[in-house]
CSV table of C-alpha atoms in Angstrom, one decimal:
chain,number,residue,atom,x,y,z
N,27,UNK,CA,51.5,-19.7,34.7
N,28,UNK,CA,50.1,-20.2,31.2
N,29,UNK,CA,47.2,-22.5,30.0
N,30,UNK,CA,47.1,-23.2,26.2
N,31,UNK,CA,45.1,-25.4,24.0
N,32,UNK,CA,46.8,-28.3,22.2
N,33,UNK,CA,45.5,-28.9,18.7
N,34,UNK,CA,47.9,-31.4,17.3
N,35,UNK,CA,50.0,-34.4,18.5
N,36,UNK,CA,48.2,-34.8,21.8
N,37,UNK,CA,49.8,-38.1,22.4
N,38,UNK,CA,53.1,-36.3,23.2
N,39,UNK,CA,51.5,-35.9,26.6
N,40,UNK,CA,50.7,-39.6,26.9
N,41,UNK,CA,52.8,-40.2,30.1
N,42,UNK,CA,50.8,-37.4,31.8
N,43,UNK,CA,47.5,-38.6,30.5
N,44,UNK,CA,48.3,-42.1,31.8
N,45,UNK,CA,48.5,-40.7,35.3
N,46,UNK,CA,44.7,-40.0,35.2
N,47,UNK,CA,43.7,-42.9,33.0
N,48,UNK,CA,45.9,-46.0,33.2
N,49,UNK,CA,45.0,-47.6,29.9
N,50,UNK,CA,45.9,-46.1,26.6
N,51,UNK,CA,43.0,-47.6,24.6
N,52,UNK,CA,40.6,-45.9,27.0
N,53,UNK,CA,42.3,-42.5,26.5
N,54,UNK,CA,42.0,-43.2,22.8
N,55,UNK,CA,38.2,-43.2,23.1
N,56,UNK,CA,38.2,-39.4,23.9
N,57,UNK,CA,41.5,-37.8,23.1
N,58,UNK,CA,41.0,-36.9,19.4
N,59,UNK,CA,37.4,-35.7,19.8
N,60,UNK,CA,38.2,-33.8,23.0
N,61,UNK,CA,39.7,-30.4,23.6
N,62,UNK,CA,43.1,-30.6,25.4
N,63,UNK,CA,44.7,-27.9,27.5
N,64,UNK,CA,48.1,-27.9,29.2
N,65,UNK,CA,49.2,-25.7,32.1
N,66,UNK,CA,52.7,-24.5,31.9
N,67,UNK,CA,54.7,-23.0,34.8
N,68,UNK,CA,58.3,-23.4,34.0
N,69,UNK,CA,57.4,-26.5,32.0
N,70,UNK,CA,54.2,-28.5,31.6
N,71,UNK,CA,52.8,-29.2,35.0
N,72,UNK,CA,49.3,-30.4,34.2
N,73,UNK,CA,46.9,-31.3,31.5
N,74,UNK,CA,43.1,-31.8,31.0
N,75,UNK,CA,40.9,-33.1,28.2
N,76,UNK,CA,37.2,-32.1,27.9
N,77,UNK,CA,34.4,-33.3,25.6
N,78,UNK,CA,31.0,-32.1,24.6
N,79,UNK,CA,28.5,-34.7,25.7
N,80,UNK,CA,25.4,-32.9,24.4
N,81,UNK,CA,22.5,-31.6,26.3
N,82,UNK,CA,24.6,-28.7,27.8
N,83,UNK,CA,27.1,-31.0,29.4
N,84,UNK,CA,30.9,-30.7,29.2
N,85,UNK,CA,32.8,-33.6,30.5
N,86,UNK,CA,36.2,-33.6,32.0
N,87,UNK,CA,37.6,-36.8,30.8
N,88,UNK,CA,41.2,-36.5,32.0
N,89,UNK,CA,43.0,-34.2,34.5
N,90,UNK,CA,46.5,-35.0,35.5
N,91,UNK,CA,49.2,-33.1,37.4
N,92,UNK,CA,52.9,-34.2,37.3
N,93,UNK,CA,53.7,-36.0,40.6
N,94,UNK,CA,56.2,-33.5,41.8
N,95,UNK,CA,53.8,-30.6,41.0
N,96,UNK,CA,50.8,-32.1,42.9
N,97,UNK,CA,49.1,-30.3,45.8
N,98,UNK,CA,50.3,-27.0,44.5
N,99,UNK,CA,47.0,-25.8,43.0
N,100,UNK,CA,47.6,-26.7,39.4
N,101,UNK,CA,44.6,-29.1,39.1
N,102,UNK,CA,42.3,-26.5,40.7
N,103,UNK,CA,43.7,-23.9,38.4
N,104,UNK,CA,42.8,-25.9,35.4
N,105,UNK,CA,39.2,-26.5,36.7
N,106,UNK,CA,38.8,-22.8,37.4
N,107,UNK,CA,40.0,-22.1,33.8
N,108,UNK,CA,37.4,-24.5,32.4
N,109,UNK,CA,34.7,-22.8,34.5
N,110,UNK,CA,35.6,-19.4,33.1
N,111,UNK,CA,36.2,-20.7,29.5
N,112,UNK,CA,32.9,-22.5,29.2
N,113,UNK,CA,30.5,-20.6,31.5
N,114,UNK,CA,27.6,-19.5,29.3
N,115,UNK,CA,28.4,-22.2,26.7
N,116,UNK,CA,27.5,-25.2,28.8
N,117,UNK,CA,25.2,-25.7,31.8
N,118,UNK,CA,27.2,-28.3,33.5
N,119,UNK,CA,30.8,-29.6,33.9
N,120,UNK,CA,30.8,-33.2,34.9
N,121,UNK,CA,33.5,-35.7,35.7
N,122,UNK,CA,33.6,-39.4,36.0
N,123,UNK,CA,36.2,-40.9,38.4
N,124,UNK,CA,36.9,-43.8,40.6
N,125,UNK,CA,35.5,-43.7,44.1
N,126,UNK,CA,38.9,-42.8,45.6
N,127,UNK,CA,39.5,-41.1,48.9
N,128,UNK,CA,42.0,-38.8,47.0
N,129,UNK,CA,40.1,-37.9,43.9
N,130,UNK,CA,36.5,-37.5,45.0
N,131,UNK,CA,37.3,-35.1,47.8
N,132,UNK,CA,39.4,-33.0,45.3
N,133,UNK,CA,36.5,-32.5,43.0
N,134,UNK,CA,34.1,-31.8,45.9
N,135,UNK,CA,36.5,-29.1,47.2
N,136,UNK,CA,36.3,-27.7,43.6
N,137,UNK,CA,32.6,-27.3,43.8
N,138,UNK,CA,31.4,-30.6,42.3
N,139,UNK,CA,28.6,-32.7,43.8
N,140,UNK,CA,28.0,-36.4,43.4
N,141,UNK,CA,25.4,-37.2,40.7
N,142,UNK,CA,25.4,-40.9,40.0
N,143,UNK,CA,27.5,-43.9,39.6
N,144,UNK,CA,28.1,-46.7,37.0
N,145,UNK,CA,28.6,-50.0,38.8
N,146,UNK,CA,31.6,-52.1,37.8
N,147,UNK,CA,32.9,-49.5,35.2
N,148,UNK,CA,36.5,-50.1,36.0
N,149,UNK,CA,36.2,-53.9,36.3
N,150,UNK,CA,34.3,-54.2,33.1
N,151,UNK,CA,36.4,-51.8,31.0
N,152,UNK,CA,40.0,-52.1,32.1
N,153,UNK,CA,42.2,-55.1,31.5
N,154,UNK,CA,43.7,-54.9,35.0
N,155,UNK,CA,42.6,-53.9,38.5
N,156,UNK,CA,43.1,-50.2,39.2
N,157,UNK,CA,44.1,-49.0,42.7
N,158,UNK,CA,44.3,-45.5,44.2
N,159,UNK,CA,45.3,-44.8,47.8
N,160,UNK,CA,45.1,-48.5,48.5
N,161,UNK,CA,41.5,-48.8,47.3
N,162,UNK,CA,40.5,-50.9,44.2
N,163,UNK,CA,38.4,-48.7,41.8
N,164,UNK,CA,35.3,-50.6,40.8
N,165,UNK,CA,32.4,-48.1,40.2
N,166,UNK,CA,32.6,-44.9,38.2
N,167,UNK,CA,31.4,-42.0,40.3
N,168,UNK,CA,30.1,-39.0,38.3
N,169,UNK,CA,30.1,-35.5,39.9
N,170,UNK,CA,28.8,-32.4,38.4
N,171,UNK,CA,29.2,-28.6,38.8
N,172,UNK,CA,26.9,-25.9,37.4
N,173,UNK,CA,28.7,-23.6,34.9
N,174,UNK,CA,26.2,-21.0,34.3
N,175,UNK,CA,23.9,-18.8,36.2
N,176,UNK,CA,20.6,-20.7,37.2
N,177,UNK,CA,18.7,-18.5,34.7
N,178,UNK,CA,20.6,-20.2,31.9
N,179,UNK,CA,18.6,-22.8,29.9
N,180,UNK,CA,20.2,-26.0,28.7
N,181,UNK,CA,21.0,-25.6,25.0
N,182,UNK,CA,21.4,-21.8,24.9
N,183,UNK,CA,24.8,-20.6,23.7
N,184,UNK,CA,25.6,-23.8,21.8
């Protein structure tokens, strides 16, 4: 298994990106300013995009695993990689996602805790209803995970 950063032609992974964010214009809002990683294991199995949101916060904007490779630990491996890669540089790793019975428990198992929600995010920003596991996604749920030792102070190491 190998994780590498993608510097150019990030849209070559658009089909994978669209698994986690169904609308291309929403992906366009963060893709170029974000840092993208792909996980390879006999081919690309997963990808993620993170952005610096300021104030010591690194945001996971997109995390997707090829359907045939799901539930094999690739998503968790990418999160573990991000935690190792950015600990000491950021205080928090956060993710915004739909309130889905599949996605939220995954992040909670990876050490994230619910932080806040943005009402009607999906209905206000997407041109079609989005469903996951039979549930229409309406609100954006934000979860956070500490990245550094509690002695860290926000802003150090930036």
